[in-house]
Short mmCIF file of C-alpha atoms and ligand atoms in Angstrom, two decimals:
data_model
loop_
_atom_site.label_atom_id
_atom_site.label_comp_id
_atom_site.label_asym_id
_atom_site.label_seq_id
_atom_site.Cartn_x
_atom_site.Cartn_y
_atom_site.Cartn_z
CA MET S 1 0.00 0.00 0.00
CA ALA S 2 2.79 2.37 0.95
CA LEU S 3 4.33 1.79 -2.43
CA LEU S 4 1.08 2.61 -4.14
CA HIS S 5 0.86 5.84 -2.23
CA ASP S 6 4.43 6.68 -3.08
CA THR S 7 3.64 6.22 -6.74
CA ALA S 8 0.49 8.31 -6.45
CA THR S 9 2.46 11.00 -4.66
CA GLU S 10 5.07 10.96 -7.38
CA HIS S 11 2.51 11.19 -10.18
CA VAL S 12 0.48 13.90 -8.51
CA THR S 13 3.65 15.85 -7.80
CA SER S 14 4.83 15.65 -11.37
CA ASP S 15 1.39 16.65 -12.73
CA LEU S 16 1.34 19.58 -10.37
CA GLN S 17 4.82 20.57 -11.44
CA ALA S 18 3.76 20.52 -15.09
CA ALA S 19 0.65 22.53 -14.32
CA VAL S 20 2.39 25.30 -12.39
CA GLY S 21 5.39 25.53 -14.72
CA PRO S 22 9.10 25.40 -13.91
CA GLU S 23 9.43 28.91 -12.63
CA ARG S 24 6.66 28.82 -10.07
CA TRP S 25 7.65 25.34 -9.14
CA ARG S 26 11.12 26.55 -8.26
CA VAL S 27 9.83 29.58 -6.38
CA TRP S 28 6.98 28.00 -4.44
CA PHE S 29 7.36 24.25 -4.22
CA ASP S 30 10.81 22.90 -4.87
CA GLY S 31 12.34 21.96 -1.53
CA SER S 32 9.77 23.94 0.42
CA THR S 33 6.70 21.72 0.30
CA ASP S 34 6.11 18.14 1.26
CA ILE S 35 3.17 16.65 -0.64
CA ARG S 36 1.82 13.26 0.38
CA VAL S 37 -1.05 11.39 -1.23
CA GLU S 38 -2.64 8.88 1.12
CA SER S 39 -5.65 6.63 0.64
CA ASP S 40 -8.14 9.03 2.17
CA ARG S 41 -6.47 12.42 2.03
CA VAL S 42 -3.70 14.58 0.70
CA THR S 43 -1.43 16.46 3.09
CA VAL S 44 0.84 19.30 2.15
CA GLY S 45 3.57 20.40 4.52
CA VAL S 46 4.72 23.95 3.85
CA ALA S 47 7.52 26.07 5.23
CA ASN S 48 5.48 28.83 6.85
CA LEU S 49 2.03 30.36 7.15
CA PHE S 50 2.66 32.97 4.50
CA ILE S 51 3.53 30.33 1.93
CA SER S 52 0.64 28.19 3.05
CA ASP S 53 -1.92 30.95 2.44
CA TYR S 54 -0.42 31.78 -0.88
CA LEU S 55 -0.24 28.19 -2.07
CA LYS S 56 -3.74 27.43 -0.84
CA SER S 57 -5.32 30.27 -2.70
CA HIS S 58 -3.26 29.92 -5.86
CA PHE S 59 -2.66 26.22 -6.35
CA THR S 60 -5.37 24.22 -4.61
CA LYS S 61 -7.23 23.83 -7.86
CA HIS S 62 -4.12 22.54 -9.67
CA LEU S 63 -3.43 20.08 -6.90
CA ALA S 64 -7.05 18.92 -6.77
CA ALA S 65 -7.05 18.39 -10.54
CA ALA S 66 -3.85 16.34 -10.36
CA VAL S 67 -5.31 14.20 -7.57
CA ARG S 68 -8.53 13.68 -9.49
CA ALA S 69 -6.61 12.67 -12.61
CA ARG S 70 -4.26 10.29 -10.83
CA VAL S 71 -6.37 8.85 -8.02
CA GLY S 72 -9.65 8.90 -9.90
CA ARG S 73 -11.57 10.83 -7.25
CA ASP S 74 -11.41 13.92 -5.09
CA LEU S 75 -9.57 13.69 -1.77
CA PRO S 76 -9.64 16.27 1.02
CA ILE S 77 -6.47 18.38 1.04
CA THR S 78 -5.00 19.59 4.33
CA TRP S 79 -2.17 22.08 4.67
CA HIS S 80 0.10 22.28 7.66
CA VAL S 81 3.22 24.19 8.55
CA GLN S 82 6.38 22.10 8.79
CA PRO S 83 9.04 24.39 10.19
CA ASP S 84 11.96 22.12 9.27
CA LEU S 85 11.20 22.81 5.60
CA PHE S 86 11.77 26.46 6.21
CA GLN S 87 15.13 25.82 7.83
CA LYS S 88 16.23 23.58 4.99
CA ARG S 89 15.19 25.95 2.29
CA ARG S 90 16.67 28.94 4.00
CA ALA S 91 19.97 27.20 4.48
CA ALA S 92 20.11 26.12 0.85
CA ASN S 93 19.19 29.55 -0.47
CA LEU S 94 21.55 31.39 1.79
CA ALA S 95 24.42 29.15 0.74
CA ASP S 96 23.70 29.91 -2.93
CA GLU S 97 23.26 33.56 -2.38
CA ALA S 98 26.33 33.92 -0.19
CA GLU S 99 28.27 32.50 -3.10
CA ALA S 100 26.66 35.00 -5.46
CA MET S 101 27.53 37.80 -3.06
CA ASP S 102 31.15 36.73 -3.07
CA GLN S 103 31.31 37.37 -6.74
CA LEU S 104 29.97 40.91 -6.54
CA PRO S 105 32.43 43.77 -7.02
CA ASP S 106 33.88 44.84 -3.76
CA SER S 107 33.35 48.50 -3.12
CA ALA S 108 31.84 51.60 -4.63
CA GLY S 109 33.60 52.87 -7.72
CA GLN S 110 34.26 49.54 -9.35
CA GLU S 111 32.55 48.63 -12.50
CA THR S 112 29.22 46.94 -12.04
CA LYS S 113 28.75 43.66 -13.78
CA PRO S 114 25.47 41.82 -13.98
CA ALA S 115 25.08 39.44 -11.05
CA PRO S 116 26.73 36.18 -12.07
CA SER S 117 23.85 34.00 -11.05
CA SER S 118 21.18 36.11 -12.72
CA PRO S 119 19.97 34.07 -15.66
CA PRO S 120 21.26 35.29 -19.02
CA ALA S 121 18.77 37.50 -20.85
CA ALA S 122 17.44 34.52 -22.75
CA PRO S 123 17.10 35.33 -26.45
CA ARG S 124 14.21 32.86 -26.45
CA PHE S 125 12.20 35.76 -25.06
CA THR S 126 12.19 38.65 -27.53
CA LEU S 127 9.64 41.23 -28.54
CA ASP S 128 9.73 39.83 -32.07
CA ASN S 129 8.35 36.50 -30.94
CA PHE S 130 5.82 38.03 -28.55
CA VAL S 131 2.41 37.68 -30.15
CA VAL S 132 0.34 40.82 -29.65
CA GLY S 133 -3.43 40.85 -29.18
CA PRO S 134 -6.01 42.84 -27.23
CA CYS S 135 -4.99 40.92 -24.10
CA ASN S 136 -1.49 42.33 -24.01
CA GLN S 137 -1.21 45.27 -26.37
CA MET S 138 -0.82 47.87 -23.62
CA ALA S 139 1.97 45.88 -22.01
CA TYR S 140 3.61 45.41 -25.38
CA ALA S 141 3.44 49.14 -26.17
CA ALA S 142 4.91 49.91 -22.75
CA ALA S 143 7.75 47.46 -23.39
CA ARG S 144 8.49 49.13 -26.75
CA SER S 145 8.54 52.50 -25.13
CA ALA S 146 10.82 51.28 -22.33
CA ILE S 147 13.26 50.04 -24.95
CA THR S 148 13.25 53.27 -26.96
CA ALA S 149 13.89 55.50 -23.96
CA PRO S 150 14.10 53.69 -20.64
CA GLY S 151 12.91 55.82 -17.74
CA LYS S 152 11.98 58.76 -19.94
CA ASP S 153 8.19 58.60 -19.98
CA PHE S 154 7.44 56.56 -16.90
CA HIS S 155 9.07 55.01 -13.88
CA PRO S 156 8.53 52.30 -12.81
CA LEU S 157 6.87 49.97 -15.29
CA PHE S 158 4.67 47.51 -13.44
CA ILE S 159 3.35 44.50 -15.39
CA HIS S 160 0.75 42.29 -13.72
CA GLY S 161 -1.35 39.34 -14.82
CA GLY S 162 -2.02 35.66 -14.22
CA CYS S 163 0.40 32.80 -14.49
CA GLY S 164 1.74 31.93 -17.96
CA LEU S 165 0.56 35.11 -19.66
CA GLY S 166 3.97 36.48 -20.63
CA LYS S 167 5.28 38.65 -17.77
CA THR S 168 8.68 37.03 -17.58
CA HIS S 169 8.82 36.92 -21.36
CA LEU S 170 8.34 40.68 -21.53
CA LEU S 171 10.90 41.43 -18.82
CA TYR S 172 13.61 39.47 -20.57
CA ALA S 173 12.60 40.81 -23.98
CA ILE S 174 13.04 44.38 -22.77
CA LEU S 175 16.35 43.71 -21.09
CA HIS S 176 17.68 41.74 -24.00
CA ALA S 177 16.85 44.52 -26.45
CA LEU S 178 18.41 47.18 -24.22
CA GLU S 179 21.52 45.19 -23.61
CA THR S 180 22.19 44.38 -27.23
CA ARG S 181 21.29 47.79 -28.57
CA SER S 182 22.64 50.26 -26.09
CA ARG S 183 24.88 48.22 -23.82
CA LEU S 184 23.16 49.58 -20.76
CA ARG S 185 23.84 47.93 -17.42
CA VAL S 186 20.76 45.81 -16.90
CA VAL S 187 19.86 43.02 -14.50
CA CYS S 188 16.77 40.89 -14.16
CA LEU S 189 16.20 38.77 -11.11
CA SER S 190 13.30 37.36 -9.17
CA ALA S 191 12.13 39.04 -5.98
CA GLU S 192 13.13 35.88 -4.20
CA GLN S 193 16.72 36.21 -5.45
CA PHE S 194 16.72 39.85 -4.47
CA THR S 195 15.53 38.88 -0.98
CA ASN S 196 18.08 36.12 -0.59
CA ARG S 197 20.95 38.27 -1.79
CA TYR S 198 19.94 40.99 0.56
CA LEU S 199 19.83 38.52 3.47
CA ALA S 200 23.18 37.09 2.43
CA GLY S 201 24.54 40.66 2.31
CA VAL S 202 23.32 41.28 5.83
CA ARG S 203 24.76 38.04 7.10
CA THR S 204 28.13 38.36 5.46
CA GLY S 205 28.50 42.04 6.27
CA ARG S 206 28.57 42.91 2.56
CA LEU S 207 25.49 45.10 2.32
CA ASP S 208 27.53 47.88 0.72
CA ALA S 209 28.47 45.69 -2.20
CA PHE S 210 24.86 44.57 -2.54
CA ARG S 211 23.57 48.12 -2.51
CA HIS S 212 26.19 49.45 -4.84
CA HIS S 213 25.46 46.70 -7.28
CA TYR S 214 21.71 47.09 -7.49
CA ARG S 215 21.37 50.82 -7.01
CA HIS S 216 23.68 51.79 -9.86
CA LEU S 217 22.21 49.82 -12.69
CA ASP S 218 20.59 51.52 -15.69
CA VAL S 219 17.66 49.15 -15.66
CA LEU S 220 16.67 46.77 -12.89
CA ALA S 221 13.90 44.26 -13.52
CA ILE S 222 12.41 42.30 -10.66
CA ASP S 223 10.14 39.39 -11.44
CA ASP S 224 7.37 38.02 -9.22
CA VAL S 225 7.42 40.94 -6.76
CA HIS S 226 4.36 39.54 -4.98
CA PHE S 227 7.01 37.46 -3.24
CA LEU S 228 7.96 40.56 -1.20
CA GLY S 229 4.59 40.45 0.57
CA GLY S 230 5.15 39.88 4.28
CA LYS S 231 8.90 40.62 4.10
CA PRO S 232 9.23 44.05 5.71
CA ALA S 233 13.03 44.17 5.83
CA THR S 234 13.46 43.42 2.14
CA GLN S 235 10.66 45.87 1.34
CA GLU S 236 12.53 48.57 3.21
CA GLU S 237 15.70 47.80 1.30
CA PHE S 238 13.82 47.80 -1.97
CA LEU S 239 12.28 51.15 -1.10
CA HIS S 240 15.76 52.67 -0.87
CA THR S 241 16.82 51.01 -4.11
CA PHE S 242 13.72 52.48 -5.66
CA ASP S 243 14.41 55.96 -4.39
CA GLU S 244 17.91 55.86 -5.85
CA PHE S 245 16.38 55.33 -9.27
CA GLU S 246 13.80 58.07 -8.82
CA GLY S 247 14.47 61.11 -10.99
CA SER S 248 17.69 59.65 -12.38
CA GLY S 249 16.28 58.79 -15.79
CA ARG S 250 16.90 55.12 -15.09
CA LEU S 251 14.20 52.50 -14.93
CA ILE S 252 12.85 49.78 -12.66
CA ILE S 253 10.54 47.20 -14.20
CA LEU S 254 8.41 44.95 -12.02
CA ALA S 255 6.25 41.93 -12.72
CA SER S 256 3.70 40.40 -10.41
CA ASP S 257 0.69 38.16 -10.50
CA ALA S 258 -1.44 40.83 -8.83
CA HIS S 259 -2.01 44.57 -9.13
CA PRO S 260 0.23 46.49 -6.68
CA THR S 261 -2.70 47.34 -4.44
CA GLU S 262 -3.74 43.71 -4.26
CA ILE S 263 -0.45 42.26 -3.11
CA GLN S 264 -0.91 41.30 0.51
CA ALA S 265 1.29 42.66 3.26
CA VAL S 266 3.24 45.27 1.34
CA GLN S 267 3.92 48.69 2.86
CA HIS S 268 1.86 51.60 1.58
CA ARG S 269 4.96 53.57 0.73
CA LEU S 270 6.05 50.85 -1.64
CA ILE S 271 2.63 50.42 -3.20
CA SER S 272 2.31 54.14 -3.83
CA ARG S 273 5.66 54.11 -5.62
CA TRP S 274 4.69 51.11 -7.70
CA VAL S 275 1.48 52.71 -8.88
CA SER S 276 3.19 56.05 -9.54
CA GLY S 277 4.52 54.86 -12.89
CA LEU S 278 2.81 52.89 -15.61
CA VAL S 279 0.80 49.85 -14.49
CA VAL S 280 -0.18 47.50 -17.30
CA HIS S 281 -2.24 44.35 -17.19
CA LEU S 282 -1.91 41.10 -19.15
CA SER S 283 -5.11 39.11 -19.53
CA ALA S 284 -5.75 35.68 -20.99
CA PRO S 285 -5.69 35.63 -24.80
CA ASP S 286 -8.98 35.69 -26.71
CA VAL S 287 -9.64 33.08 -29.39
CA GLN S 288 -8.06 35.08 -32.26
CA THR S 289 -4.89 35.63 -30.30
CA ARG S 290 -4.81 32.00 -29.25
CA ARG S 291 -4.89 30.99 -32.92
CA HIS S 292 -2.18 33.46 -33.76
CA ILE S 293 -0.02 32.15 -30.91
CA LEU S 294 -0.47 28.54 -32.02
CA HIS S 295 0.51 29.32 -35.62
CA THR S 296 3.52 31.31 -34.45
CA LYS S 297 4.75 28.75 -31.93
CA ALA S 298 4.36 25.91 -34.45
CA ARG S 299 6.34 27.91 -37.00
CA GLU S 300 9.08 28.50 -34.44
CA MET S 301 9.28 24.75 -34.02
CA GLY S 302 9.63 24.36 -37.78
CA ARG S 303 6.11 23.05 -38.25
CA THR S 304 3.05 24.26 -40.07
CA LEU S 305 -0.39 23.54 -38.69
CA SER S 306 -3.56 23.64 -40.74
CA ASP S 307 -6.23 26.17 -39.83
CA ASP S 308 -8.54 23.30 -38.87
CA VAL S 309 -6.13 22.07 -36.25
CA VAL S 310 -5.39 25.54 -34.94
CA HIS S 311 -9.08 26.40 -34.64
CA LEU S 312 -9.80 23.18 -32.81
CA VAL S 313 -7.00 23.66 -30.30
CA ALA S 314 -7.72 27.36 -29.78
CA ASP S 315 -11.34 26.53 -29.03
CA ARG S 316 -10.52 23.80 -26.57
CA VAL S 317 -7.53 25.16 -24.74
CA GLN S 318 -8.69 28.44 -23.30
CA GLY S 319 -6.10 28.96 -20.61
CA SER S 320 -2.79 30.80 -20.63
CA VAL S 321 -0.11 30.97 -23.30
CA ARG S 322 1.81 28.39 -21.32
CA ASP S 323 -1.19 26.04 -21.61
CA LEU S 324 -1.22 26.58 -25.37
CA GLU S 325 2.47 25.73 -25.57
CA GLY S 326 1.79 22.59 -23.53
CA ALA S 327 -1.01 21.52 -25.86
CA LEU S 328 1.12 22.11 -28.92
CA THR S 329 4.04 20.11 -27.55
CA ARG S 330 1.68 17.31 -26.74
CA ILE S 331 0.16 17.25 -30.20
CA LEU S 332 3.56 17.18 -31.89
CA ALA S 333 4.75 14.43 -29.54
CA TYR S 334 1.64 12.42 -30.35
CA ALA S 335 2.17 12.80 -34.09
CA ALA S 336 5.81 11.74 -33.76
CA LEU S 337 4.96 8.71 -31.63
CA LEU S 338 2.18 7.54 -33.91
CA LYS S 339 4.16 8.55 -37.01
CA GLN S 340 1.10 10.31 -38.33
CA PRO S 341 0.46 13.78 -39.73
CA VAL S 342 -1.21 16.33 -37.46
CA THR S 343 -4.89 16.07 -38.37
CA PRO S 344 -7.78 17.59 -36.39
CA MET S 345 -8.60 14.06 -35.25
CA LEU S 346 -5.12 13.47 -33.88
CA ALA S 347 -5.05 16.92 -32.28
CA ARG S 348 -8.38 16.24 -30.60
CA GLN S 349 -7.08 12.98 -29.15
CA ALA S 350 -3.89 14.61 -28.00
CA VAL S 351 -5.54 17.44 -26.12
CA GLU S 352 -8.30 15.32 -24.66
CA GLY S 353 -7.74 15.11 -20.94
CA PHE S 354 -5.52 18.14 -21.20
CA ILE S 355 -8.31 20.58 -21.83
CA VAL S 356 -7.62 23.74 -19.95
CA THR S 357 -10.64 25.93 -19.99
CA ARG S 358 -11.45 28.99 -18.06
CA ARG S 359 -14.91 29.10 -16.65
CA PRO S 360 -16.97 31.21 -19.01
CA ARG S 361 -16.44 34.70 -17.74
CA ALA S 362 -19.32 37.01 -17.08
CA GLY S 363 -19.37 40.64 -18.18
CA VAL S 364 -19.77 43.63 -15.88
CA ARG S 365 -22.96 44.51 -17.72
CA GLU S 366 -24.60 41.18 -16.89
CA ILE S 367 -23.49 41.43 -13.30
CA GLU S 368 -24.79 44.92 -12.67
CA THR S 369 -28.07 44.20 -14.42
CA THR S 370 -28.68 41.11 -12.29
CA VAL S 371 -27.67 42.81 -9.05
CA ALA S 372 -29.75 45.93 -9.76
CA ASP S 373 -32.74 43.77 -10.57
CA PHE S 374 -32.30 41.69 -7.42
CA PHE S 375 -32.14 44.66 -5.08
CA GLY S 376 -34.72 46.72 -6.99
CA VAL S 377 -32.34 49.57 -7.77
CA THR S 378 -31.21 50.94 -11.14
CA ILE S 379 -27.87 50.72 -12.93
CA GLU S 380 -27.64 54.51 -12.63
CA ASP S 381 -27.90 54.08 -8.86
CA ILE S 382 -24.99 51.66 -8.92
CA HIS S 383 -22.93 54.06 -11.03
CA SER S 384 -23.80 57.01 -8.83
CA SER S 385 -22.09 57.85 -5.56
CA ARG S 386 -25.33 57.92 -3.59
CA LYS S 387 -24.88 56.61 -0.09
CA ALA S 388 -28.39 55.19 0.55
CA ARG S 389 -27.94 51.83 2.22
CA LEU S 390 -29.59 49.64 -0.40
CA ILE S 391 -27.76 51.38 -3.21
CA SER S 392 -24.36 51.11 -1.63
CA LEU S 393 -25.02 47.47 -0.82
CA ALA S 394 -25.89 46.78 -4.46
CA ARG S 395 -22.83 48.74 -5.60
CA GLN S 396 -20.45 46.84 -3.35
CA VAL S 397 -21.86 43.48 -4.31
CA THR S 398 -21.49 44.38 -7.99
CA MET S 399 -17.85 45.26 -7.44
CA VAL S 400 -17.11 42.09 -5.53
CA LEU S 401 -18.76 39.89 -8.14
CA ALA S 402 -17.14 41.77 -11.02
CA ARG S 403 -13.77 41.18 -9.42
CA GLU S 404 -14.49 37.52 -8.99
CA MET S 405 -16.30 36.70 -12.21
CA THR S 406 -14.46 38.77 -14.82
CA ASP S 407 -10.81 39.07 -15.81
CA LEU S 408 -10.90 42.83 -15.43
CA SER S 409 -8.45 44.75 -13.30
CA LEU S 410 -9.63 46.86 -10.38
CA ALA S 411 -9.15 50.01 -12.43
CA GLU S 412 -11.17 48.65 -15.33
CA ILE S 413 -14.02 47.63 -13.07
CA ALA S 414 -13.95 51.04 -11.41
CA ARG S 415 -14.13 52.75 -14.78
CA LEU S 416 -17.02 50.57 -16.02
CA LEU S 417 -19.00 51.20 -12.85
CA GLY S 418 -19.36 54.89 -13.43
CA GLY S 419 -15.77 56.14 -13.49
CA LYS S 420 -14.84 55.43 -9.90
CA ASN S 421 -11.44 55.14 -8.34
CA HIS S 422 -9.92 51.64 -8.23
CA THR S 423 -9.44 52.01 -4.47
CA THR S 424 -13.23 52.04 -4.05
CA VAL S 425 -13.43 48.61 -5.67
CA LEU S 426 -10.53 47.40 -3.60
CA ALA S 427 -12.15 48.62 -0.38
CA ALA S 428 -15.39 46.83 -1.27
CA CYS S 429 -13.53 43.59 -1.98
CA ARG S 430 -11.62 43.80 1.29
CA LYS S 431 -14.73 44.57 3.27
CA TRP S 432 -16.57 41.62 1.76
CA ARG S 433 -13.70 39.26 2.32
CA ARG S 434 -14.06 40.14 6.00
CA LEU S 435 -17.86 39.78 5.97
CA LEU S 436 -17.47 36.35 4.38
CA GLN S 437 -14.86 35.25 6.87
CA GLU S 438 -16.97 36.39 9.77
CA GLY S 439 -20.12 34.82 8.37
CA THR S 440 -21.93 38.14 8.69
CA GLU S 441 -25.63 38.34 7.98
CA ILE S 442 -26.62 41.00 5.48
CA ALA S 443 -30.05 42.53 5.99
CA TRP S 444 -31.86 44.89 3.68
CA THR S 445 -35.35 46.08 2.89
CA ASP S 446 -36.70 45.93 -0.62
CA LYS S 447 -40.18 47.01 -1.64
CA SER S 448 -41.00 47.14 2.07
CA ASP S 449 -40.00 43.49 2.66
CA ARG S 450 -37.27 42.96 5.17
CA ARG S 451 -34.80 40.34 4.01
CA ALA S 452 -31.61 38.80 5.29
CA LEU S 453 -29.03 36.33 4.02
CA SER S 454 -25.51 35.46 5.06
CA ALA S 455 -22.90 37.26 2.98
CA GLU S 456 -21.94 33.94 1.46
CA ALA S 457 -25.49 32.88 0.59
CA LEU S 458 -26.22 36.28 -0.92
CA LEU S 459 -23.21 36.11 -3.23
CA ALA S 460 -23.89 32.48 -4.12
CA HIS S 461 -27.46 33.32 -5.04
CA LEU S 462 -26.42 36.23 -7.23
CA ARG S 463 -23.66 34.24 -8.90
CA GLU S 464 -26.16 31.63 -9.89
CA ARG S 465 -28.56 34.21 -11.29
CA ILE S 466 -25.75 35.77 -13.30
CA ARG S 467 -24.69 32.42 -14.76
CA ARG S 468 -28.21 31.57 -15.84
P1 ADP P 1 4.45 34.49 -16.70
O1 ADP P 1 5.79 35.05 -16.31
O2 ADP P 1 3.41 35.55 -16.90
O3 ADP P 1 3.97 33.39 -15.81
P2 ADP P 1 5.88 33.61 -19.04
O4 ADP P 1 6.44 34.92 -19.47
O5 ADP P 1 6.82 32.67 -18.38
O6 ADP P 1 4.59 33.82 -18.12
O7 ADP P 1 5.20 32.93 -20.31
C1 ADP P 1 4.88 31.54 -20.35
C2 ADP P 1 5.22 30.99 -21.71
O8 ADP P 1 4.34 31.55 -22.66
C3 ADP P 1 6.63 31.36 -22.15
O9 ADP P 1 7.17 30.27 -22.87
C4 ADP P 1 6.43 32.54 -23.07
O10 ADP P 1 7.41 32.61 -24.07
C5 ADP P 1 5.07 32.24 -23.67
N1 ADP P 1 4.31 33.48 -23.97
C6 ADP P 1 3.58 34.22 -23.11
N2 ADP P 1 2.98 35.24 -23.75
C7 ADP P 1 3.35 35.15 -25.04
C8 ADP P 1 3.04 35.91 -26.21
N3 ADP P 1 2.23 36.98 -26.17
N4 ADP P 1 3.60 35.52 -27.38
C9 ADP P 1 4.40 34.44 -27.43
N5 ADP P 1 4.72 33.67 -26.37
C10 ADP P 1 4.22 34.01 -25.19
MG1 MG P 2 6.95 34.62 -14.72
#
């Protein structure tokens, strides 16, 4: 039995690894989680509470899908903190980073070289092979502008969007272009590397070298900055790095899976600096862009796919660009194994069981219509800033559901709901998160009837009406 469970654990782990992608795997799982599949449950040991919350909210669905696929049914998943993991990981990271620190130039005045362990600006990621569509055109335009004149029109550039939508691709594309064209001093590293190098600097008494290195670059790109959440010391250090860049015509570029104001446990001073530049959002590609991406990626691999095949795959795989790449690789592997040409039939077989779909997303219009109708108010009321209780209840609920059921950013939702400020939407979402956690009952009076539902039941009811 133990063997069986070991095998299940191995399979589930490798499925999960494939689903989250190498980068996230390295940042969030490798060496810092302990996943075990047992006959009646799945347990996940994690290094600390911060990681546990993050993993729970971001990866439970991937883990559950892997368990379902491998075990054949759903199992309850429990998360617990396993402090020894933290020690292990910290020790390993600090050893790496101390080594990296040793290779930094010694004191101020010496020439700054890119950090030796920062990955080379991979030419695999260029702007030429970045497929542009409505989902990413703002980010693409910002990247172009950053390359033409870094730091001239905006500082910083903040790129946010879900996993596998091209944030890292854009960071490296910008840096690669700058480095080859103008030989600027550029470095890209993950927020985790930044954190570890900072800690290593503190420990080895080489903070000066660390600071000199990062504060005197022409362009500094930091990937996955949501990692800084809950790390006040590194945030403080980063704040100073940031201020050194301010007004110097140099540029910091940041990527994150959430909008600056939505990253948990980050100081206000840092958030206000992050939003002071240009914030651009990457959303999931629409069907046209998915087709375009599939054609382009196949061409890069020296293959040509028929329109039939591309349409079929683009319809079925509605997730991220990384999901599309996964589907394509799978189809080509299938064709090679079976020694058959890529027909729609073969493509269908290959992507079966791999279908990554997003739940059909609702539009703000549908949401506000349903909510207004439910509470007996008008859409104009929701768009207004009237404070009457029923109206502000309807307005808040609309914001919360729009945030949950659409791919729109806070700012976009705010704009569509009568040109509000994104902080209003954020405040509503935070307030409702609390109401949900506390199981608060929401009472209101409509057409002289007094009604009450728990916050959760109210949202569930509205969600269902919207989906209908
Ligand atoms: P993120 O950092 O947002 O999680 P990545 O930048 O790692 O995502 O992108 C995941 C994969 O998808 C990479 O192989 C990347 O090259 C590819 N990709 C993402 N967006 C595009 C795009 N618009 N055009 C071409 N390839 C893309
Ligand atoms: Mg990335």
